[in-house]
Coordinates of C-alpha atoms in Angstrom, one line a residue:
X5 CA 31.9 57.6 -2.5
X6 CA 35.1 55.6 -3.1
X7 CA 35.8 54.2 -6.3
X8 CA 36.0 50.3 -6.9
X9 CA 38.9 49.7 -4.5
X10 CA 40.8 47.3 -6.6
X11 CA 40.2 49.0 -10.0
X12 CA 43.5 49.4 -11.8
X13 CA 45.5 47.2 -9.6
X14 CA 48.1 45.4 -11.8
X15 CA 50.1 42.8 -9.9
X16 CA 53.0 41.1 -11.7
X17 CA 52.8 37.5 -12.5
X18 CA 55.5 36.5 -10.1
X19 CA 53.2 37.3 -7.2
X20 CA 50.9 34.5 -8.1
X21 CA 53.5 31.8 -8.5
X22 CA 55.5 29.5 -6.2
X23 CA 54.6 27.5 -3.3
X24 CA 55.1 27.4 0.5
X25 CA 55.4 24.2 2.8
X26 CA 54.3 25.2 6.1
X27 CA 50.6 26.2 6.2
X28 CA 49.0 28.1 9.2
X29 CA 46.3 26.2 11.0
X30 CA 43.6 28.4 9.6
X31 CA 44.1 27.2 6.0
X32 CA 41.7 24.5 6.8
X33 CA 38.9 27.1 6.6
X34 CA 38.0 27.7 3.1
X35 CA 37.4 31.3 2.0
X36 CA 33.9 31.8 0.8
X37 CA 33.2 35.5 0.6
X38 CA 34.2 38.4 -1.5
X39 CA 35.9 41.4 0.4
X40 CA 34.0 43.8 2.2
X41 CA 34.9 46.7 0.0
X42 CA 34.2 49.6 2.4
X43 CA 36.8 48.0 4.6
X44 CA 39.6 47.8 1.9
X45 CA 42.1 50.3 0.9
X46 CA 42.6 51.8 -2.4
X47 CA 46.1 51.5 -4.5
X48 CA 47.1 53.0 -7.8
X49 CA 49.5 51.4 -10.2
X50 CA 52.8 52.4 -11.2
X51 CA 55.4 51.2 -13.6
X52 CA 59.0 50.4 -12.5
X53 CA 61.3 51.0 -15.1
X54 CA 64.8 52.6 -15.9
X55 CA 67.1 53.6 -18.8
X56 CA 69.1 50.5 -19.3
X57 CA 70.4 51.5 -22.6
X58 CA 74.0 52.2 -21.1
X59 CA 74.2 48.6 -19.6
X60 CA 76.4 45.9 -21.0
X61 CA 74.8 42.5 -22.2
X62 CA 76.2 40.9 -19.0
X63 CA 74.7 43.4 -16.9
X64 CA 71.4 42.9 -18.3
X65 CA 71.7 39.3 -17.8
X66 CA 72.6 39.8 -14.1
X67 CA 69.5 42.0 -13.8
X68 CA 67.3 39.1 -14.9
X69 CA 69.1 36.5 -12.6
X70 CA 68.6 39.2 -9.7
X71 CA 65.1 39.3 -10.4
X72 CA 64.9 35.5 -10.4
X73 CA 66.5 35.6 -6.9
X74 CA 64.1 38.2 -5.9
X75 CA 61.2 36.0 -6.9
X76 CA 62.5 33.3 -4.4
X77 CA 62.6 36.0 -1.6
X78 CA 59.2 36.8 -2.4
X79 CA 57.9 33.2 -1.9
X80 CA 60.0 33.0 1.4
X81 CA 58.1 36.1 2.6
X82 CA 54.9 34.3 1.9
X83 CA 56.0 31.4 4.1
X84 CA 57.1 34.0 7.0
X85 CA 53.9 35.9 6.8
X86 CA 51.3 33.4 6.2
X87 CA 52.2 30.0 5.2
X88 CA 51.1 28.0 2.2
X89 CA 50.4 30.5 -0.4
X90 CA 49.0 28.3 -3.3
X91 CA 46.4 26.6 -1.2
X92 CA 45.1 29.9 0.2
X93 CA 45.1 31.6 -3.2
X94 CA 43.2 28.8 -4.8
X95 CA 40.6 28.9 -2.0
X96 CA 39.5 32.3 -2.9
X97 CA 36.4 32.7 -4.8
X98 CA 37.1 35.6 -7.3
X99 CA 40.2 37.3 -9.1
X100 CA 39.5 40.5 -7.3
X101 CA 40.0 38.8 -3.9
X102 CA 42.9 36.9 -5.3
X103 CA 44.6 40.0 -6.5
X104 CA 44.1 41.8 -3.2
X105 CA 45.5 38.8 -1.2
X106 CA 48.7 39.1 -3.4
X107 CA 49.1 42.8 -2.4
X108 CA 48.8 41.9 1.1
X109 CA 50.5 38.6 1.2
X110 CA 47.7 37.0 3.1
X111 CA 44.1 37.4 4.2
X112 CA 44.9 40.5 6.5
X113 CA 44.7 44.1 5.3
X114 CA 48.0 45.6 5.8
X115 CA 46.8 49.1 5.7
X116 CA 43.8 48.6 7.9
X117 CA 45.5 47.3 11.1
X118 CA 45.9 43.8 9.5
X119 CA 42.1 43.3 9.9
X120 CA 41.0 40.3 8.0
X121 CA 39.3 40.8 4.7
X122 CA 38.3 37.2 3.9
X123 CA 35.5 35.5 5.9
X124 CA 36.4 32.7 8.5
X125 CA 39.9 34.2 9.0
X126 CA 41.1 34.7 12.5
X127 CA 43.1 37.6 13.7
X128 CA 46.7 37.6 12.4
X129 CA 49.0 36.1 14.8
X130 CA 51.5 38.9 16.2
X131 CA 54.3 36.4 15.5
X132 CA 53.3 35.9 11.8
X133 CA 54.6 32.5 11.0
X134 CA 58.0 32.9 12.7
X135 CA 56.7 31.3 15.9
X136 CA 54.1 28.4 16.8
X137 CA 50.5 30.0 16.9
X138 CA 49.9 28.5 20.3
X139 CA 53.2 29.5 21.9
X140 CA 53.0 31.9 24.8
X141 CA 55.6 34.7 25.6
X142 CA 56.4 32.8 28.9
X143 CA 57.0 29.6 27.0
X144 CA 59.4 31.5 24.9
X145 CA 61.2 33.2 27.7
X146 CA 61.8 29.8 29.2
X147 CA 63.4 28.2 26.1
X148 CA 67.1 27.8 26.9
X149 CA 68.7 28.6 23.6
X150 CA 70.6 31.9 22.9
X151 CA 69.7 31.6 19.1
X152 CA 66.1 32.2 19.9
X153 CA 66.4 35.9 19.5
X154 CA 68.5 35.8 16.4
X155 CA 67.3 37.7 13.3
X156 CA 67.8 34.5 11.3
X157 CA 65.7 31.7 13.0
X158 CA 62.3 30.3 13.4
X159 CA 60.7 28.8 16.4
X160 CA 58.9 25.4 16.0
X161 CA 57.9 22.4 17.9
X162 CA 59.8 19.2 18.0
X163 CA 57.7 15.9 18.0
X164 CA 57.3 16.1 21.8
X165 CA 55.7 19.5 21.5
X166 CA 58.6 21.4 23.0
X167 CA 60.0 24.4 21.3
X168 CA 63.2 24.3 19.1
X169 CA 65.2 26.9 17.2
X170 CA 65.8 26.2 13.5
X171 CA 68.2 28.6 11.4
X172 CA 66.7 30.1 8.3
X173 CA 69.5 28.1 6.3
X174 CA 67.8 24.8 7.4
X175 CA 64.1 25.9 7.5
X176 CA 64.3 27.3 3.8
X177 CA 67.4 25.1 2.7
X178 CA 66.0 24.2 -0.8
X179 CA 65.0 27.8 -1.8
X180 CA 68.2 29.5 -0.2
X181 CA 70.5 26.8 -2.0
X182 CA 68.9 27.9 -5.3
X183 CA 69.3 31.7 -4.4
X184 CA 72.8 31.1 -3.4
X185 CA 73.7 29.4 -6.8
X186 CA 71.9 32.4 -8.8
X187 CA 74.0 34.9 -6.9
X188 CA 77.1 33.0 -7.6
X189 CA 76.2 33.2 -11.3
X190 CA 75.6 37.0 -10.9
X191 CA 78.9 37.4 -9.3
X192 CA 80.5 35.7 -12.2
X193 CA 79.0 38.4 -14.6
X194 CA 79.9 41.4 -12.4
X195 CA 82.7 43.6 -13.4
X196 CA 82.6 45.9 -10.5
X197 CA 85.0 44.2 -7.9
X198 CA 82.9 45.6 -4.9
X199 CA 79.6 44.1 -6.5
X200 CA 81.3 40.8 -7.3
X201 CA 82.5 40.4 -3.7
X202 CA 79.3 41.4 -2.1
X203 CA 77.4 38.9 -4.3
X204 CA 79.7 36.0 -3.6
X205 CA 79.5 36.6 0.2
X206 CA 75.9 37.0 0.2
X207 CA 75.5 33.8 -1.7
X208 CA 77.5 32.2 1.1
X209 CA 75.4 33.8 3.7
X210 CA 72.4 32.2 2.4
X211 CA 73.7 28.8 3.4
X212 CA 75.7 29.5 6.4
X213 CA 73.2 31.8 8.1
X214 CA 75.7 34.5 8.9
X215 CA 75.2 37.8 7.1
X216 CA 77.8 39.9 8.9
X217 CA 80.6 39.6 6.5
X218 CA 78.2 40.2 3.4
X219 CA 76.7 43.4 5.2
X220 CA 80.4 44.6 5.6
X221 CA 81.1 44.0 1.9
X222 CA 77.8 45.8 0.7
X223 CA 78.9 48.7 2.8
X224 CA 82.3 48.8 0.8
X225 CA 80.6 49.3 -2.6
X226 CA 81.1 52.6 -4.0
X227 CA 80.9 52.7 -7.8
X228 CA 78.8 49.9 -9.0
X229 CA 75.8 51.0 -11.3
X230 CA 73.7 48.0 -10.2
X231 CA 72.8 47.3 -6.6
X232 CA 70.8 44.4 -5.1
X233 CA 69.4 44.5 -1.7
X234 CA 68.5 40.9 -0.9
X235 CA 68.0 38.5 2.1
X236 CA 66.3 38.4 5.6
X237 CA 66.4 42.3 6.4
X238 CA 63.7 44.0 8.3
X239 CA 61.9 43.0 11.5
X240 CA 58.6 44.7 11.1
X241 CA 56.5 41.6 10.4
X242 CA 57.4 40.1 14.0
X243 CA 55.2 42.1 15.9
X244 CA 55.3 39.7 18.8
X245 CA 59.0 40.3 19.7
X246 CA 60.4 42.3 16.8
X247 CA 63.4 39.7 16.7
X248 CA 62.8 37.9 13.3
X249 CA 64.1 39.3 9.7
X250 CA 61.9 39.0 6.8
X251 CA 63.1 38.1 3.3
X252 CA 62.9 41.0 0.6
X253 CA 64.6 42.1 -2.4
X254 CA 65.1 45.3 -4.4
X255 CA 66.7 45.5 -7.6
X256 CA 68.2 49.0 -8.2
X257 CA 69.9 51.1 -10.9
X258 CA 72.0 53.9 -9.5
X259 CA 71.5 57.4 -10.6
X260 CA 75.1 58.7 -10.7
X261 CA 74.3 62.4 -11.1
X262 CA 72.0 62.6 -8.2
X263 CA 74.2 60.4 -6.1
X264 CA 77.0 62.8 -6.6
X265 CA 74.9 65.7 -5.2
X266 CA 74.2 63.8 -2.1
X267 CA 77.6 62.7 -1.1
X268 CA 78.5 65.6 1.2
X269 CA 75.7 65.3 3.6
X270 CA 76.7 62.1 5.5
X271 CA 79.8 63.8 6.6
X272 CA 77.8 66.2 8.7
X273 CA 76.6 63.2 11.0
X274 CA 79.2 63.6 13.9
X275 CA 78.6 67.3 14.1
X276 CA 74.8 66.9 14.2
X277 CA 75.1 64.0 16.8
X278 CA 76.7 66.5 19.2
X279 CA 74.0 69.0 18.7
X280 CA 71.1 66.8 19.5
X281 CA 68.5 68.4 21.8
X282 CA 69.1 65.9 24.4
X283 CA 71.4 65.4 27.6
X284 CA 74.9 64.4 26.6
X285 CA 74.8 60.8 28.1
X286 CA 72.3 60.1 25.3
X287 CA 74.4 61.1 22.4
X288 CA 77.8 60.0 23.3
X289 CA 77.8 57.3 20.6
X290 CA 79.4 58.6 17.3
X291 CA 77.9 57.6 14.1
X292 CA 80.2 55.8 11.5
X293 CA 81.9 58.2 9.1
X294 CA 81.6 55.8 6.0
X295 CA 77.9 56.3 5.7
X296 CA 76.8 57.0 2.0
X297 CA 73.9 58.6 0.4
X298 CA 72.8 57.6 -3.0
X299 CA 69.8 57.9 -5.3
X300 CA 68.4 55.1 -7.4
X301 CA 65.7 53.9 -9.9
X302 CA 64.1 50.7 -8.3
X303 CA 63.1 48.1 -11.0
X304 CA 61.9 45.3 -8.8
X305 CA 60.5 44.9 -5.4
X306 CA 60.0 41.6 -3.7
X307 CA 58.9 40.2 -0.3
X308 CA 58.5 42.3 2.8
X309 CA 59.1 45.6 1.1
X310 CA 56.4 44.7 -1.6
X311 CA 53.7 44.0 1.0
X312 CA 50.9 46.7 1.5
X313 CA 52.7 50.1 1.8
X314 CA 55.9 50.3 -0.4
X315 CA 59.1 51.5 0.9
X316 CA 60.6 54.7 -0.9
X317 CA 63.9 54.9 0.8
X318 CA 66.3 52.4 2.5
X319 CA 68.7 52.6 5.4
X320 CA 70.9 49.5 5.9
X321 CA 72.5 47.4 7.4
X322 CA 70.4 46.9 10.5
X323 CA 73.2 45.1 12.2
X324 CA 74.5 47.5 14.9
X325 CA 77.9 46.0 14.8
X326 CA 78.2 46.9 11.1
X327 CA 76.8 50.4 11.8
X328 CA 79.5 51.0 14.5
X329 CA 82.4 49.9 12.1
X330 CA 81.1 51.3 8.8
X331 CA 78.2 53.4 9.4
X332 CA 75.3 52.8 7.0
X333 CA 74.0 53.4 3.5
X334 CA 70.9 55.4 2.6
X335 CA 69.3 54.7 -0.7
X336 CA 66.8 57.0 -2.1
X337 CA 64.3 55.3 -4.5
X338 CA 63.5 58.2 -6.8
X339 CA 61.1 56.9 -9.2
X340 CA 58.8 55.4 -6.4
X341 CA 59.2 58.5 -4.4
X342 CA 58.0 60.6 -7.3
X343 CA 55.1 58.3 -7.7
X344 CA 54.0 58.8 -4.1
X345 CA 54.4 62.6 -4.4
X346 CA 52.4 63.0 -7.6
X347 CA 49.7 60.4 -7.1
X348 CA 49.3 60.8 -3.2
X349 CA 50.9 63.5 -1.3
X350 CA 50.0 66.5 -3.6
X351 CA 46.2 65.5 -3.8
X352 CA 46.0 65.1 0.1
X353 CA 47.4 68.6 0.4
X354 CA 44.7 69.9 -1.7
X355 CA 42.2 68.4 0.5
X356 CA 43.6 69.2 3.9
X357 CA 46.4 72.0 3.7
X358 CA 45.3 75.7 3.8
X359 CA 45.5 77.0 0.3
X360 CA 48.0 79.7 1.5
X361 CA 50.5 77.1 2.5
X362 CA 50.1 74.6 -0.5
X363 CA 52.8 76.5 -2.4
X364 CA 55.2 75.0 0.2
X365 CA 54.3 71.4 -0.7
X366 CA 57.3 70.7 -3.0
X367 CA 59.0 67.4 -4.3
X368 CA 62.5 68.8 -3.3
X369 CA 61.0 69.2 0.3
X370 CA 59.5 65.5 0.2
X371 CA 62.8 64.1 -1.1
X372 CA 64.8 65.9 1.5
X373 CA 62.6 64.9 4.4
X374 CA 62.5 61.3 3.2
X375 CA 66.3 61.2 2.6
X376 CA 67.2 62.8 6.1
X377 CA 64.8 60.2 7.7
X378 CA 67.0 57.5 6.5
X379 CA 70.2 59.4 7.4
X380 CA 68.7 60.2 10.9
X381 CA 68.8 56.3 11.7
X382 CA 72.5 56.8 12.1
X383 CA 71.9 59.4 14.8
X384 CA 71.0 58.9 18.6
X385 CA 71.6 55.7 20.3
X386 CA 71.8 52.2 19.6
X387 CA 73.1 50.7 23.0
X388 CA 71.1 51.7 26.3
X389 CA 73.1 53.6 28.8
X390 CA 72.0 51.3 31.8
X391 CA 73.1 47.8 30.8
X392 CA 69.9 46.7 29.0
X393 CA 71.6 45.8 25.9
X394 CA 70.6 47.2 22.5
X395 CA 67.7 49.5 22.1
X396 CA 66.1 47.0 19.6
X397 CA 66.1 44.1 22.1
X398 CA 65.3 46.3 25.1
X399 CA 62.1 47.7 23.5
X400 CA 61.0 44.5 21.8
X401 CA 57.9 44.8 19.8
X402 CA 57.9 48.6 20.0
X403 CA 61.5 49.1 18.9
X404 CA 60.6 49.5 15.3
X405 CA 57.9 52.1 15.6
X406 CA 60.1 54.3 18.1
X407 CA 63.1 54.0 15.7
X408 CA 61.0 55.0 12.8
X409 CA 59.6 57.9 15.0
X410 CA 63.2 58.8 15.8
X411 CA 64.3 59.0 12.3
X412 CA 61.3 61.0 11.1
X413 CA 61.8 63.8 13.8
X414 CA 65.6 63.8 13.7
X415 CA 65.5 63.7 9.9
X416 CA 63.7 67.1 10.2
X417 CA 66.1 68.2 12.8
X418 CA 68.9 67.6 10.3
X419 CA 67.0 69.5 7.7
X420 CA 66.6 72.6 10.0
X421 CA 70.2 72.5 11.1
X422 CA 71.7 72.0 7.6
X423 CA 69.4 74.8 6.4
X424 CA 70.8 77.3 9.0
X425 CA 74.3 76.3 7.9
X426 CA 73.4 77.0 4.4
X427 CA 73.8 73.6 3.1
X428 CA 70.3 73.1 2.0
X429 CA 68.5 75.5 -0.3
X430 CA 64.7 76.6 -0.4
X431 CA 62.3 78.0 2.1
X432 CA 62.3 76.1 5.6
X433 CA 58.4 76.5 5.2
X434 CA 58.5 74.0 2.4
X435 CA 60.1 71.5 4.7
X436 CA 57.8 72.0 7.6
X437 CA 54.6 72.1 5.5
X438 CA 55.5 69.0 3.4
X439 CA 56.4 67.3 6.6
X440 CA 52.7 67.9 7.9
X441 CA 51.3 66.7 4.6
X442 CA 53.4 63.7 4.7
X443 CA 52.0 62.7 8.3
X444 CA 48.6 62.5 6.7
X445 CA 50.0 60.3 4.0
X446 CA 51.8 57.9 6.3
X447 CA 49.2 57.6 9.3
X448 CA 47.1 56.0 6.8
X449 CA 49.3 53.0 7.2
X450 CA 47.5 52.3 10.4
X451 CA 48.7 50.8 13.5
X452 CA 49.8 47.5 12.1
X453 CA 52.8 49.4 10.4
X454 CA 55.7 50.8 12.4
X455 CA 55.6 53.8 10.3
X456 CA 52.0 54.3 10.8
X457 CA 52.3 54.2 14.6
X458 CA 55.3 56.6 14.4
X459 CA 53.2 59.1 12.5
X460 CA 50.2 58.8 15.1
X461 CA 52.5 59.6 17.7
X462 CA 54.0 62.5 16.1
X463 CA 50.7 63.9 14.9
X464 CA 49.1 63.8 18.4
X465 CA 52.3 65.1 20.0
X466 CA 52.6 68.1 17.4
X467 CA 48.8 68.8 18.0
X468 CA 49.3 69.0 21.8
X469 CA 52.1 71.4 21.1
X470 CA 50.2 73.6 18.9
X471 CA 52.7 73.1 15.9
X472 CA 49.6 73.3 13.5
X473 CA 46.1 74.5 13.9
X474 CA 43.0 73.5 12.1
X475 CA 40.3 76.0 11.0
X476 CA 36.5 75.6 10.9
X477 CA 36.6 74.3 7.4
X478 CA 39.1 71.5 8.5
X479 CA 42.1 72.8 6.8
X480 CA 45.5 72.8 8.4
X481 CA 48.1 75.6 8.7
X482 CA 51.5 75.1 10.3
X483 CA 52.7 77.2 13.2
X484 CA 56.4 77.4 12.0
X485 CA 57.9 78.5 15.5
X486 CA 56.0 75.9 17.5
X487 CA 56.9 73.3 14.8
X488 CA 60.6 73.7 15.8
X489 CA 59.9 73.6 19.5
X490 CA 57.7 70.5 19.1
X491 CA 60.5 68.8 17.0
X492 CA 63.1 69.3 19.6
X493 CA 60.9 68.2 22.6
X494 CA 59.7 65.0 20.8
X495 CA 63.4 64.3 19.7
X496 CA 64.5 64.5 23.3
X497 CA 61.7 62.4 24.6
X498 CA 62.4 59.6 22.1
X499 CA 66.1 59.5 22.4
X500 CA 65.6 59.3 26.3
X501 CA 63.1 56.3 25.9
X502 CA 65.6 54.7 23.8
X503 CA 68.7 55.3 25.8
X504 CA 67.0 54.2 29.1
X505 CA 65.5 51.0 27.3
X506 CA 62.3 52.3 28.8
X507 CA 59.9 49.5 27.5
X508 CA 57.2 50.5 30.0
X509 CA 57.4 54.3 29.0
X510 CA 57.2 53.3 25.2
X511 CA 54.3 51.1 25.8
X512 CA 52.6 54.1 27.6
X513 CA 53.5 56.6 24.7
X514 CA 52.1 54.2 22.0
X515 CA 48.9 53.6 24.2
X516 CA 48.2 57.4 24.7
X517 CA 49.4 58.9 21.4
X518 CA 49.7 56.0 18.8
X519 CA 46.2 56.0 18.0
X520 CA 43.8 57.8 15.6
X521 CA 41.4 60.2 17.2
X522 CA 37.9 60.7 16.0
X523 CA 38.8 64.1 14.6
X524 CA 41.8 62.7 12.6
X525 CA 39.7 60.0 11.3
X526 CA 37.2 62.5 9.9
X527 CA 40.3 64.1 7.9
X528 CA 41.4 60.6 6.7
X529 CA 37.7 60.0 5.6
X530 CA 37.9 63.2 3.5
X531 CA 40.9 61.8 1.9
X532 CA 39.1 58.6 1.0
X533 CA 36.0 60.4 -0.2
X534 CA 38.2 62.3 -2.6
X535 CA 39.4 58.9 -3.9
X536 CA 43.1 59.6 -3.1
X537 CA 44.9 56.2 -3.0
X538 CA 46.6 55.0 0.0
X539 CA 49.6 53.5 -1.8
X540 CA 51.0 51.9 -5.0
X541 CA 51.3 48.6 -6.6
X542 CA 54.0 48.0 -9.3
X543 CA 53.9 46.9 -12.9
X544 CA 57.3 45.4 -12.7
X545 CA 59.7 42.6 -14.1
X546 CA 61.7 41.4 -16.9
X547 CA 59.1 42.1 -19.7
X548 CA 58.5 45.6 -18.5
X549 CA 62.1 46.3 -18.5
X550 CA 62.5 45.0 -22.1
X551 CA 64.8 42.2 -21.1

């Protein structure tokens, strides 16, 4: 039996503070029931901290102000994902349900395909709170405003009931003005010139609604020991079109030694792009050469990245124009990664991986697979080859899932190629076996997550290829030769779908392969029965850091 699913959850106080001004319609229904425990997902807690003894007084003050900005981002994401947070939380009948709602930023379970866990709650709108809930796709298509597909606008109705486009800087004006002021105060405290410039430009972006220049400045930062990823960034929450960016924040402390080790890998991107296992026309784009790899301790999560399953690595910026000019930065969140490896991946391997291959489950392989997933976002194709525009716009709501699938599979491709070149140590069996165990970890995120869909597609594709085998006892063994064949075949398929902007083809792939089979569900049930958590929640904040 599963243990009490919310036992041990510890949510920082900031998640339960703040207010929102635009309620969803469903808020008129008061929640009256406790969660159906057998439908909820288990979490384990983990404390986010880092050694700050080398930080100056100004740097510590800056970190405190960054956390204050992050709390604003957290409240803004509540507005985007749900609506009025305070009235919703107050309507819940017990503390356990309130805590679970805080983890999920609303009444829908993010690791159970967004199923409602509060009675009298309708299905989650695909467009979250970015669009009117009664808006049809046809109505959106007929709206004559180029800004409607912008990452940084919401769609609302005017007094006549007609659709209108509102920039984030207007919709969330009071909060973003406050966040902008705080970032300017951080900039005044910053000694590193690159960090100072970025903070100033990001502060201006909050009020101008133009994030391009600040993204470029973020790419130029090289030596700063503190980093702050903040603003409207990922578009996973918009499952209607995939157009709208969600507010989030990470406060990061750079690990200088680990980052030094990772410097060399980004330089291999152009060479690896040329070697992709696909026709030349799908790999003519050349990745930027200014891409960076760095390792960090993350000391604060807020907003989108803190909702449900937690991110353990970052690849930014998402703006294709910045990627063309500057490449991208890949940030490995070392302490969060270690938490998921120790508390989730290793226990899963002990339940599902054949004992003869468990020795190949290693943290170094998990770190490398995760890292090169982020690097691989820079490979492949961003502009369709047939005039359909960017891949992101051509594939609409499926773009994120396919892009995550591409990054997973090309990340493994990168590992295999660099291993052959002698640039990566260890046994290739470590990377393949840890990769398979990682699928079981990530597929539990479900169809509501782009990462979950990507893992389902890959699991089912690999199974068809015979890349792994399952014995009568239900234990899995990797077939290492077929693993490489399957990797190359799936890489080619995804790159072709992206390059062709083949919306219909991606829809068919997700429909046929992006689902959990009865057999796989039995394996996931074994993981649940072993009381292995699906993800982590964080003890975090100023007090945890001793500030």
